[in-house]
mmCIF file of C-alpha atoms and ligand atoms in Angstrom:
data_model
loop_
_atom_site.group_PDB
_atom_site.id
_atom_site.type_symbol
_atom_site.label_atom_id
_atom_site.label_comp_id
_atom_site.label_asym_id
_atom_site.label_seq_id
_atom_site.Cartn_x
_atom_site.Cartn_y
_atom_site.Cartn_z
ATOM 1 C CA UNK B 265 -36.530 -25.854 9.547
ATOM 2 C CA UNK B 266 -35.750 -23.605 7.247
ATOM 3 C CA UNK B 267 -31.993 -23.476 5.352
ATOM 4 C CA UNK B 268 -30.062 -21.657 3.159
ATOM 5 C CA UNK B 269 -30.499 -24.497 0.543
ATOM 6 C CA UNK B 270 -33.579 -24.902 0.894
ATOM 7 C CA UNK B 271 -35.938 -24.729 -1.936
ATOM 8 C CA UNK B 272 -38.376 -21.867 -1.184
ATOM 9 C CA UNK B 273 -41.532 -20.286 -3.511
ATOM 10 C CA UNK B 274 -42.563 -16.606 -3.043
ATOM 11 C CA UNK B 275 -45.591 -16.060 -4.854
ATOM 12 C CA UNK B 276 -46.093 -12.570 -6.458
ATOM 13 C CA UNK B 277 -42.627 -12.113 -6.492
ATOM 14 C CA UNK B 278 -42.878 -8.965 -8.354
ATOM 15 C CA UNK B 279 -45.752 -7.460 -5.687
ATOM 16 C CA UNK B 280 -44.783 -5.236 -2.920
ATOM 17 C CA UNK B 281 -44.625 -8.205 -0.487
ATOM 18 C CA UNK B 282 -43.396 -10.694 -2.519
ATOM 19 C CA UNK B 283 -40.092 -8.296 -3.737
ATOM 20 C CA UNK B 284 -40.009 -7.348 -0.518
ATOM 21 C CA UNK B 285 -39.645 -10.994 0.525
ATOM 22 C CA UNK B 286 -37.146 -11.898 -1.909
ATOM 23 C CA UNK B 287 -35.019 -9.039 -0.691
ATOM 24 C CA UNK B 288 -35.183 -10.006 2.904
ATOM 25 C CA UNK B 289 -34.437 -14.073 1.705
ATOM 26 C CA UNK B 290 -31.394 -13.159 -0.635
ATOM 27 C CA UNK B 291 -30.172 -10.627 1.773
ATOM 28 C CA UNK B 292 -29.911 -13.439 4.454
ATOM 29 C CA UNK B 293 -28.191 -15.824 2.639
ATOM 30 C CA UNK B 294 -30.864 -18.090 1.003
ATOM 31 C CA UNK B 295 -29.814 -19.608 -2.186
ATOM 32 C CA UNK B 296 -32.796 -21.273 -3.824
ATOM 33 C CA UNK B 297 -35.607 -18.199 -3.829
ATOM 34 C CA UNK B 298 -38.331 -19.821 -6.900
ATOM 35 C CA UNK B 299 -40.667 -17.927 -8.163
ATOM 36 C CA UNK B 300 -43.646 -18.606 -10.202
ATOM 37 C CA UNK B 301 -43.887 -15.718 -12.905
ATOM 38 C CA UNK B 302 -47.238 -14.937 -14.763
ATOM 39 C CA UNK B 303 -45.746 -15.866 -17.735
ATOM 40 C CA UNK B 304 -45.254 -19.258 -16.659
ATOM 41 C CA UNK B 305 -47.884 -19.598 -14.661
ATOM 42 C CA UNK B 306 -51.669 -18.210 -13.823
ATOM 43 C CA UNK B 307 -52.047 -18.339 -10.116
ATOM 44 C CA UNK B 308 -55.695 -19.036 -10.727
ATOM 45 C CA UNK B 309 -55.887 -21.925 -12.519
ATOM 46 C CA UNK B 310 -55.361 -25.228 -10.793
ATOM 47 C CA UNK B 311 -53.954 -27.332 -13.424
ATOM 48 C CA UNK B 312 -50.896 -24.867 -14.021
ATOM 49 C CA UNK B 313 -50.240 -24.768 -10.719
ATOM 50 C CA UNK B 314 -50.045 -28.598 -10.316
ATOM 51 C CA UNK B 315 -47.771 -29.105 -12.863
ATOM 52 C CA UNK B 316 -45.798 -25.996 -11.635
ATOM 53 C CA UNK B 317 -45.337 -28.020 -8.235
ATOM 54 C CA UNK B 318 -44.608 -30.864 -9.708
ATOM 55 C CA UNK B 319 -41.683 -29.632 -11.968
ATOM 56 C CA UNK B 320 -40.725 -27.378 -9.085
ATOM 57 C CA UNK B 321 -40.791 -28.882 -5.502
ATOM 58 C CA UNK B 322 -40.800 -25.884 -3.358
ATOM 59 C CA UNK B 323 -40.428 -26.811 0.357
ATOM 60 C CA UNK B 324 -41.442 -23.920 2.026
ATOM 61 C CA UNK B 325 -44.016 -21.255 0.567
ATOM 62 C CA UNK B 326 -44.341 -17.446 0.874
ATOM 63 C CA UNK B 327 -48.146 -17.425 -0.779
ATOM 64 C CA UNK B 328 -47.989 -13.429 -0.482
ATOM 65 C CA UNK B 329 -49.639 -12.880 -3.938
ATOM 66 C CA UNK B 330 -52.939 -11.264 -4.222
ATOM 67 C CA UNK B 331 -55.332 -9.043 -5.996
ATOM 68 C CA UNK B 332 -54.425 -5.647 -3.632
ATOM 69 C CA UNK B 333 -56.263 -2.362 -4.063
ATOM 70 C CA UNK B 334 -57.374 0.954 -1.815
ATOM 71 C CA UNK B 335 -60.919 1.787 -1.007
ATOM 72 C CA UNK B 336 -61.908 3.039 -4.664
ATOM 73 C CA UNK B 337 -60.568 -0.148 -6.324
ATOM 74 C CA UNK B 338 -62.139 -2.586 -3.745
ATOM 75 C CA UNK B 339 -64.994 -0.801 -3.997
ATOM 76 C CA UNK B 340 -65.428 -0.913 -7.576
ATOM 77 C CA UNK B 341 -64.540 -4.273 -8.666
ATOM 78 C CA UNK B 342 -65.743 -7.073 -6.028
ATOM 79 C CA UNK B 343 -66.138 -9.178 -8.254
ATOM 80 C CA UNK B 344 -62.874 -9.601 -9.833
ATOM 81 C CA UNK B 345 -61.054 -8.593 -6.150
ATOM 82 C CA UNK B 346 -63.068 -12.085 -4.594
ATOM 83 C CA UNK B 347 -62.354 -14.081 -7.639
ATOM 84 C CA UNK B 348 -58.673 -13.540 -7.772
ATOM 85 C CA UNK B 349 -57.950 -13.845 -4.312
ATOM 86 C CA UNK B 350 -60.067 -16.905 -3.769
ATOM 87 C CA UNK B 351 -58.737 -18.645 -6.825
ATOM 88 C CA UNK B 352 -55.265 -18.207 -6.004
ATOM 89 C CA UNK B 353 -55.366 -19.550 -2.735
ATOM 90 C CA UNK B 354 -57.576 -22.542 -3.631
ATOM 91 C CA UNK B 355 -54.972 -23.558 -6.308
ATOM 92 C CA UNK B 356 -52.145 -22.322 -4.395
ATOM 93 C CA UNK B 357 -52.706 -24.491 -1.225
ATOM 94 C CA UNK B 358 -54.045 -27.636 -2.754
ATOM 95 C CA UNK B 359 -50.874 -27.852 -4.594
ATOM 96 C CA UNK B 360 -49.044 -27.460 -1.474
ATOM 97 C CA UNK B 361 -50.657 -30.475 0.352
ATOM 98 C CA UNK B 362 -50.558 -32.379 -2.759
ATOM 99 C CA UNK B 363 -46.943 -31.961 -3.099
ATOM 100 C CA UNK B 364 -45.962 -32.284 0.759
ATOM 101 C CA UNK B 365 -44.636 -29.029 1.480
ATOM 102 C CA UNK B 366 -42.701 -28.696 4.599
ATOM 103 C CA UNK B 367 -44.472 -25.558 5.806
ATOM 104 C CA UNK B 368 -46.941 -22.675 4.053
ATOM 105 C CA UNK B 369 -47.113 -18.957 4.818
ATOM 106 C CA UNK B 370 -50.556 -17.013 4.082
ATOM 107 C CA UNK B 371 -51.184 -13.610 4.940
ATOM 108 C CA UNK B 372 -54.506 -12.019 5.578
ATOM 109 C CA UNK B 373 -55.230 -8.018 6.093
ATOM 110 C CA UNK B 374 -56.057 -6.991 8.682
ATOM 111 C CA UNK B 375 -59.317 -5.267 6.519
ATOM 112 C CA UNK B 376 -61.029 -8.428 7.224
ATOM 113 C CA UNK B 377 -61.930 -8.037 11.043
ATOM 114 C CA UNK B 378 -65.255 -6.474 11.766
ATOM 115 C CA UNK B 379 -65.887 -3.102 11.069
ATOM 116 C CA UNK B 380 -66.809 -2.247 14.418
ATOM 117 C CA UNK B 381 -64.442 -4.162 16.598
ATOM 118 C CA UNK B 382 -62.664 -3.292 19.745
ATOM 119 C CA UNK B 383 -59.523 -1.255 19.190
ATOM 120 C CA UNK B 384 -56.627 -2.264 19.091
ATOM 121 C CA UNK B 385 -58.085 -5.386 17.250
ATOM 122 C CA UNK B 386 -56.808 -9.009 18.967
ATOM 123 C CA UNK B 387 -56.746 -11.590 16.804
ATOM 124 C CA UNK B 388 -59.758 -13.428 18.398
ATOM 125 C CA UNK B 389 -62.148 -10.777 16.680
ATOM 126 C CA UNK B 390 -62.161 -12.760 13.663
ATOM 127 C CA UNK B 391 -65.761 -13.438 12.084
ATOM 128 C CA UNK B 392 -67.170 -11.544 15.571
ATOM 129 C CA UNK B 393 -68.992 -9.306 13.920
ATOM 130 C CA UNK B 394 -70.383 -7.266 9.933
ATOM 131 C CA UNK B 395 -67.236 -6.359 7.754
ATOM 132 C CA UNK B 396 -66.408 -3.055 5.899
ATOM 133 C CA UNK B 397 -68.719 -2.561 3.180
ATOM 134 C CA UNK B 398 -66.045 -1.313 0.890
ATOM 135 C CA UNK B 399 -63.669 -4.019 0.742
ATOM 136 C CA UNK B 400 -66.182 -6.617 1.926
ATOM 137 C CA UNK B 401 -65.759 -9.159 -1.150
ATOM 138 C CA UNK B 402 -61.963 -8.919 -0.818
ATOM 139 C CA UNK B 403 -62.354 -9.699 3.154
ATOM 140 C CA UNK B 404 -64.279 -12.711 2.122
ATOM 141 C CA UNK B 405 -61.966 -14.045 -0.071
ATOM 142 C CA UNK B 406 -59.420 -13.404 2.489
ATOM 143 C CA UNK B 407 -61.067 -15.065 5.424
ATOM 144 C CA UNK B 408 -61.337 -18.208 3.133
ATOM 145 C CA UNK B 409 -57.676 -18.093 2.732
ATOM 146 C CA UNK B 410 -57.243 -18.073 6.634
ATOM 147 C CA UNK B 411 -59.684 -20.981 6.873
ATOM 148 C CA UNK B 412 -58.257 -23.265 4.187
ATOM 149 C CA UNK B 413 -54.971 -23.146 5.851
ATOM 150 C CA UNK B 414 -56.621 -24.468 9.244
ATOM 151 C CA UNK B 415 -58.606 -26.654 7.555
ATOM 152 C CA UNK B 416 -55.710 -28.457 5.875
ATOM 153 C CA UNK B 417 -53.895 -28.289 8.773
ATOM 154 C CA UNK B 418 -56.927 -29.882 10.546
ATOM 155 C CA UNK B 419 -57.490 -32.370 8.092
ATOM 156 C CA UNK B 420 -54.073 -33.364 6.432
ATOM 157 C CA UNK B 421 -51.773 -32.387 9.346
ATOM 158 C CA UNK B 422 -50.313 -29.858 6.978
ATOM 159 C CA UNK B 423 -48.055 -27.247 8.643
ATOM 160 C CA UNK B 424 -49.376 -23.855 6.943
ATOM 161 C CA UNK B 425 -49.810 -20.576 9.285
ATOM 162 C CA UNK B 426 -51.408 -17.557 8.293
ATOM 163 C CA UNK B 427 -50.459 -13.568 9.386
ATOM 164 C CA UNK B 428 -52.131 -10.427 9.182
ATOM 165 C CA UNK B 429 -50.590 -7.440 8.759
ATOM 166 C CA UNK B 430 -51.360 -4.195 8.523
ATOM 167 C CA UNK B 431 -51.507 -1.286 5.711
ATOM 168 C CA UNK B 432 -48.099 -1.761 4.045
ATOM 169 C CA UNK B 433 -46.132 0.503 1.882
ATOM 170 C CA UNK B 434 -42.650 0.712 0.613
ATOM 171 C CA UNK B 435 -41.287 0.015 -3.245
ATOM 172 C CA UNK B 436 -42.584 -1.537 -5.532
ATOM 173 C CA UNK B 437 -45.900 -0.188 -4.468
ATOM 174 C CA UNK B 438 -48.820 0.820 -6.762
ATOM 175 C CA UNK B 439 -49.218 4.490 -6.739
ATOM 176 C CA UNK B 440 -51.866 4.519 -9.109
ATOM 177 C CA UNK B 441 -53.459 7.414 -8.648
ATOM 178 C CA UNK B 442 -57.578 6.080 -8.052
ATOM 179 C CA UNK B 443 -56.446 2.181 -7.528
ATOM 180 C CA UNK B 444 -53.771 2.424 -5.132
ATOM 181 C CA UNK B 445 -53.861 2.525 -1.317
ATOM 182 C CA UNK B 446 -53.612 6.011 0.695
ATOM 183 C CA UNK B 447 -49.719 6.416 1.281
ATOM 184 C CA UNK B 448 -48.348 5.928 -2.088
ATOM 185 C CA UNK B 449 -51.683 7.479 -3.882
ATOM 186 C CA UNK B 450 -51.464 10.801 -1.707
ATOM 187 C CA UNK B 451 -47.370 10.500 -2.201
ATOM 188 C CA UNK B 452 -47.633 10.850 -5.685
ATOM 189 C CA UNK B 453 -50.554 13.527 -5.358
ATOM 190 C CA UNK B 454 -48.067 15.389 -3.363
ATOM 191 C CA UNK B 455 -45.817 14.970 -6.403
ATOM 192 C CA UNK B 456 -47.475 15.894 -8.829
ATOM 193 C CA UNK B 457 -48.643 19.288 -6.950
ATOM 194 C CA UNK B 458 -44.645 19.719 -6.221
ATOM 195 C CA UNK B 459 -44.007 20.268 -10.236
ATOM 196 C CA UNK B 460 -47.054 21.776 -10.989
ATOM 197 C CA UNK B 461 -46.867 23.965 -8.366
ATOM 198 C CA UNK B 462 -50.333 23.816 -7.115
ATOM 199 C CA UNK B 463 -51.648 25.461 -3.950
ATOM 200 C CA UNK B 464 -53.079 22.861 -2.791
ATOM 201 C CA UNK B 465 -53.728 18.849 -2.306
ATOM 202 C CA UNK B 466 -57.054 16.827 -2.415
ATOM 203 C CA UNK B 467 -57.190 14.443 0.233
ATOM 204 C CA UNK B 468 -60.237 12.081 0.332
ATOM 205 C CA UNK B 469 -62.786 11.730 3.042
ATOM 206 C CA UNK B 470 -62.551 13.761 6.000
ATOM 207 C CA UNK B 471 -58.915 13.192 7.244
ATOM 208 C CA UNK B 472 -59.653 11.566 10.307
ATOM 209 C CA UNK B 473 -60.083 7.958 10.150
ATOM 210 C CA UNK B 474 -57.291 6.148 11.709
ATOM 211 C CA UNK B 475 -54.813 3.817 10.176
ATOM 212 C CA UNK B 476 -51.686 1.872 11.186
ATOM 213 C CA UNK B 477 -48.869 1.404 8.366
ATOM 214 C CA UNK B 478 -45.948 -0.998 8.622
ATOM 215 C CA UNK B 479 -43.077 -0.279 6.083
ATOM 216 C CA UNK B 480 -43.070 -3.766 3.483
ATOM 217 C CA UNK B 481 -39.273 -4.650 4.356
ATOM 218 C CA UNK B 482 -40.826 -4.945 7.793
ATOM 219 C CA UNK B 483 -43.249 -7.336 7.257
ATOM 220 C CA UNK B 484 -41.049 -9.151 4.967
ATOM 221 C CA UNK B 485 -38.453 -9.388 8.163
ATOM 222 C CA UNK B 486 -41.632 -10.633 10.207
ATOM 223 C CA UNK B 487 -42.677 -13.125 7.624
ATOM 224 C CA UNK B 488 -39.522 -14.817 7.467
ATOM 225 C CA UNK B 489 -39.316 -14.673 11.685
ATOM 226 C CA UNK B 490 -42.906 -16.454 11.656
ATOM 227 C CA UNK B 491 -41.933 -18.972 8.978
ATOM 228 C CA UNK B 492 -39.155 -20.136 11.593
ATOM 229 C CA UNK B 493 -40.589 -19.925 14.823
ATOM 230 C CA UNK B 494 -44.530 -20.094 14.794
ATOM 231 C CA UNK B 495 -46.371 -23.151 14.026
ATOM 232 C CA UNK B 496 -49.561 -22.864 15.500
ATOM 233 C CA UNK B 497 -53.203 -23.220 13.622
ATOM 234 C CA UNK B 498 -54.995 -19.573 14.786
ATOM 235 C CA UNK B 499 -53.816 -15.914 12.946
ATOM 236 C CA UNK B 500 -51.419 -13.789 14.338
ATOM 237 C CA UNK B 501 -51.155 -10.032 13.833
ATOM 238 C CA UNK B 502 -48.652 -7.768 12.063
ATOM 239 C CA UNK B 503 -48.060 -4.312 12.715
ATOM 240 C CA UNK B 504 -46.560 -1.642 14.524
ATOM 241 C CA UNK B 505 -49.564 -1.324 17.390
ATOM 242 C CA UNK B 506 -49.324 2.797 16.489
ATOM 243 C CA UNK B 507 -51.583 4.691 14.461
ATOM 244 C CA UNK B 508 -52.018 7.926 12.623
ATOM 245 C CA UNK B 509 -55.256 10.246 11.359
ATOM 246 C CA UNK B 510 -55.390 10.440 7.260
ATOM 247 C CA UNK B 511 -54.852 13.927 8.204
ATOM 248 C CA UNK B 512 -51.644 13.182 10.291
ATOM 249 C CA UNK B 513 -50.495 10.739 7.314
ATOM 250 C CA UNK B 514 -50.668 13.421 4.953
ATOM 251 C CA UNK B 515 -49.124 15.957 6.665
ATOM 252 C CA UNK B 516 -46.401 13.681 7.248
ATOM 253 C CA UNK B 517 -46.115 13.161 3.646
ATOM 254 C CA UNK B 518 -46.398 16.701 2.607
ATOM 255 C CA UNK B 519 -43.212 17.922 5.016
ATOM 256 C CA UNK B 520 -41.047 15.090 2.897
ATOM 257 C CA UNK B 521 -42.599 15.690 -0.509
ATOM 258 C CA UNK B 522 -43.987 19.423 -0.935
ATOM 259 C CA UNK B 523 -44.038 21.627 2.508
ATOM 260 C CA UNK B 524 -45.720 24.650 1.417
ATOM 261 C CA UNK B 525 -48.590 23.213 0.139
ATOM 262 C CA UNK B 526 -51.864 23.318 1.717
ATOM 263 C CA UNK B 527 -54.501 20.655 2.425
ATOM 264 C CA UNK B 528 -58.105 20.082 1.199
ATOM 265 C CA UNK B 529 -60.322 17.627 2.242
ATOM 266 C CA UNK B 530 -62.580 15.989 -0.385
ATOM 267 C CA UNK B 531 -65.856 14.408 1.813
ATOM 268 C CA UNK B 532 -67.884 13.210 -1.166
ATOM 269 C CA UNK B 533 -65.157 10.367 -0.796
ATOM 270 C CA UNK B 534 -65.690 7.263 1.297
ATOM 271 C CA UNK B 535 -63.769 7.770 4.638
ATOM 272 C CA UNK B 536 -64.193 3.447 4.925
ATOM 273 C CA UNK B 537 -64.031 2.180 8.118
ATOM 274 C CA UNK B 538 -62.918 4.590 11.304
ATOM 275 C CA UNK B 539 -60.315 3.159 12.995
ATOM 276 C CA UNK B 540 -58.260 -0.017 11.859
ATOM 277 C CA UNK B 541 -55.332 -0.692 14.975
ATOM 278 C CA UNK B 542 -53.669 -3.887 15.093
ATOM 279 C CA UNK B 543 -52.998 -5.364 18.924
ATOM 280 C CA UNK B 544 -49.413 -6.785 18.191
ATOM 281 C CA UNK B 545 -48.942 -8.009 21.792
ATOM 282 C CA UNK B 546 -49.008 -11.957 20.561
ATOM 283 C CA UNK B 547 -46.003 -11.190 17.946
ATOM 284 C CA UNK B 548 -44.151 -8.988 20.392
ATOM 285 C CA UNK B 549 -44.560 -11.253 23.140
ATOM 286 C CA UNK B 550 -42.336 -14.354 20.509
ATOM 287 C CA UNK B 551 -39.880 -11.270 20.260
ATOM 288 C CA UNK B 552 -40.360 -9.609 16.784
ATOM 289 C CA UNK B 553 -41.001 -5.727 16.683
ATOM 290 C CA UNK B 554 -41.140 -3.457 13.874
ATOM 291 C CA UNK B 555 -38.026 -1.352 12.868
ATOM 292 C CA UNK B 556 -38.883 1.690 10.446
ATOM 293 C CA UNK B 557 -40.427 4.595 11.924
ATOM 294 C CA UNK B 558 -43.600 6.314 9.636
ATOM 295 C CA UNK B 559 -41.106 9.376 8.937
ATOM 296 C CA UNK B 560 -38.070 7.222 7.712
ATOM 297 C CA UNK B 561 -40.538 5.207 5.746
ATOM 298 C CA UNK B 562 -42.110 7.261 4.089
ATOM 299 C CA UNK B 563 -38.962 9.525 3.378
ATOM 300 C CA UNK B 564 -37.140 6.094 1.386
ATOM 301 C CA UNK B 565 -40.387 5.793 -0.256
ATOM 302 C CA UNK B 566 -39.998 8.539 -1.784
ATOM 303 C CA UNK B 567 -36.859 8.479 -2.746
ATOM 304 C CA UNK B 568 -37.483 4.881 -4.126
ATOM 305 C CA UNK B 569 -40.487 6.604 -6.213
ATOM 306 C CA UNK B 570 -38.829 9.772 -7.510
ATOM 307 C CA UNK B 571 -36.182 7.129 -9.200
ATOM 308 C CA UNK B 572 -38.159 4.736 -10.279
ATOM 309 C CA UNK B 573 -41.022 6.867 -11.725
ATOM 310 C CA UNK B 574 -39.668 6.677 -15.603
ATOM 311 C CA UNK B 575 -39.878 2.886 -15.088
ATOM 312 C CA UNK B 576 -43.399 3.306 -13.333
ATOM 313 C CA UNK B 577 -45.162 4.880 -16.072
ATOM 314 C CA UNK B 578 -44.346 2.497 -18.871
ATOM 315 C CA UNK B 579 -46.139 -0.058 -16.779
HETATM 316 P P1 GDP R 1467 -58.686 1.292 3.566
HETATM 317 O O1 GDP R 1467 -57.651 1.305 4.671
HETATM 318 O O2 GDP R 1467 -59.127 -0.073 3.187
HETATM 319 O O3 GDP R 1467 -59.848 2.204 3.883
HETATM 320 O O4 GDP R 1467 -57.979 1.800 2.251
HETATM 321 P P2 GDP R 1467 -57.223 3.096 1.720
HETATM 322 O O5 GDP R 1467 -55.776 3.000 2.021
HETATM 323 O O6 GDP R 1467 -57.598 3.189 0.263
HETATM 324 O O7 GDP R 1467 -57.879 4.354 2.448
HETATM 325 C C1 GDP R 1467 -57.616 4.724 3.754
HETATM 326 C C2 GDP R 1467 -58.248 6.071 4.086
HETATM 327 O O8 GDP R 1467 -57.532 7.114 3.402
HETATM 328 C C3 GDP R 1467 -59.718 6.227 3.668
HETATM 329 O O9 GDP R 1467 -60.365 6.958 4.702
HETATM 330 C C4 GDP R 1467 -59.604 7.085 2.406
HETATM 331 O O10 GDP R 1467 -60.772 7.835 2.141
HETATM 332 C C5 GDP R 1467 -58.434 8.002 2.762
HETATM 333 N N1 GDP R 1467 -57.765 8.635 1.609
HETATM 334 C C6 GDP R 1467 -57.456 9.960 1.528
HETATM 335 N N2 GDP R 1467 -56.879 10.249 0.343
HETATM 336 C C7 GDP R 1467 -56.781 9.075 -0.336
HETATM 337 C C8 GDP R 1467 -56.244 8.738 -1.605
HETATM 338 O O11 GDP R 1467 -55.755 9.543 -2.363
HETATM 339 N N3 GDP R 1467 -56.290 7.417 -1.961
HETATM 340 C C9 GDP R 1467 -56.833 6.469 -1.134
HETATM 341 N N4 GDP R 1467 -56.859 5.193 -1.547
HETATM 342 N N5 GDP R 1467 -57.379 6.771 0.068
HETATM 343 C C10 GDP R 1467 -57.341 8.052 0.468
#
């Protein structure tokens, strides 16, 4: 069970999940938060992490770091998207087991589900069906992750469970403006067009796939509720169950951030995959729900961003 001594890692601790973790930990009372920085440690390489759990001992593990990216980054860079993620999950684990850690926390996206599954999308739809072409490597990777931690469980008895949430967003986001995910790349679009005092706002694709978002001190609330009451080997879903158009999402964003402006829609951009609803009936029915409406969310969002955008750009 988990205490408030006891001795817990939160990888990418600097990530929007992982600070958002560390919030929701400290908040609560929990004195011993580690962390494994970059400096003192790559994630992919086996050998550091080793001797990282060796010197370190963590009993319980947040593994929330990962190579993260929208639909232009993903689509891009496979490559380095399936070789990150893999590696850090391989090493990452491993360790674990080695090490006898009490119990292990993965998280999954919900991008790697078919493309074409029934909506809302149970958790039983994994590896039913082809995945999204543009984040297809990443899914892979991801998938892997899922499997290791039934596989060790399988074969070592190991207690690590695995969630999938949603589309996040909150601080500590990246609102790159071609890597990042929709919310914070069209918030700082919005922006921008706010103090230039442009006319209008580009908004990829044609505005109406569907997506779900979950604010990131959500999930973090949800990871720490699964890390003390669900043990068991298959996936379970994190979300809100409600979803918005692109279109809806930005016009949402535009009534916080810049009202008069008007929207265009760019469709030489990939819309990706049409509709991406989570069926949260399995984590509702242990008795978590989400919190933070879209509005609210994305209204502290911005507030987080507009101070914190001097410290942004240095990075
Ligand atoms: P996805 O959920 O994996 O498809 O990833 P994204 O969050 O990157 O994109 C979601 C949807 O928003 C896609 O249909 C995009 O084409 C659309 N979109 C509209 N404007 C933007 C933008 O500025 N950035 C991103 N990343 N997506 C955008």
């Amino acid at each position: 069970m988990l205490e408030k001594g006891s001795r817990i890692l939160v990888t990418g601790h600097r990530g929007l999940v992982g600070s958002a973790v560390v919030r929701r930990l400290k908040g609560s009372g929990f004195e011993s938060v580690l962390n494994a920085d970059r400096n003192a440690v790559d994630l992919r390489d086996s050998r550091g992490v080793d001797q990282w759990f060796d010197d370190n001992r963590p009993e319980f593990v947040f593994h929330v770091a990962g190579r993260v990216g929208g639909i232009w980054a993903n689509s891009t860079q496979p490559a380095d998207f399936l070789y990150d993620n893999l590696m850090m999950h391989a090493t990452v684990l491993r360790a674990a087991w080695r090490t006898g850690v009490t119990k292990l926390l993965y998280l999954g996206s919900s991008c790697i589900y078919p493309r074409d599954c029934p909506q809302p999308i149970k958790e039983e739809s994994l590896l039913t069906g082809p995945l999204e072409k543009t984040n297809d490597a990443y899914a892979i990777a991801k998938i892997s992750g899922l499997m290791s931690c039934e596989a060790y469980r399988r074969q070592h008895g190991c207690n690590f469970i695995s969630a999938m949430p949603t589309n996040l967003y909150g601080q500590n986001d990246n609102f790159h403006p071609e890597q990042s995910h929709v919310l914070p790349g069209l918030m700082r679009r919005f922006d921008e067009a706010r103090k230039s005092g442009a006319e209008s706002v580009t908004i990829w694709g044609s505005g109406s796939p569907r997506r779900e978002f979950l604010h990131v001190d959500d999930l973090a609330d949800a990871c720490v509720f699964l890390m003390e009451h669900y043990n068991e080997p298959g996936t379970i879903n994190v979300g809100t169950g409600v979803d918005v158009t692109i279109r809806e999402l930005a016009e949402t964003i535009r009534d916080v951030v810049y009202p008069e402006v008007k929207l265009t829609f760019d469709t030489s951009k990939p819309d990706g995959t049409p509709r991406k609803l989570l069926d949260v009936s399995r984590l509702e029915a242990l008795g978590w729900r989400y919190r933070t409406s879209l509005k609210e969310g994305v209204r502290s969002t911005y507030d987080w961003y507009r101070s914190n955008q001097a410290s942004l750009r240095a990075h």
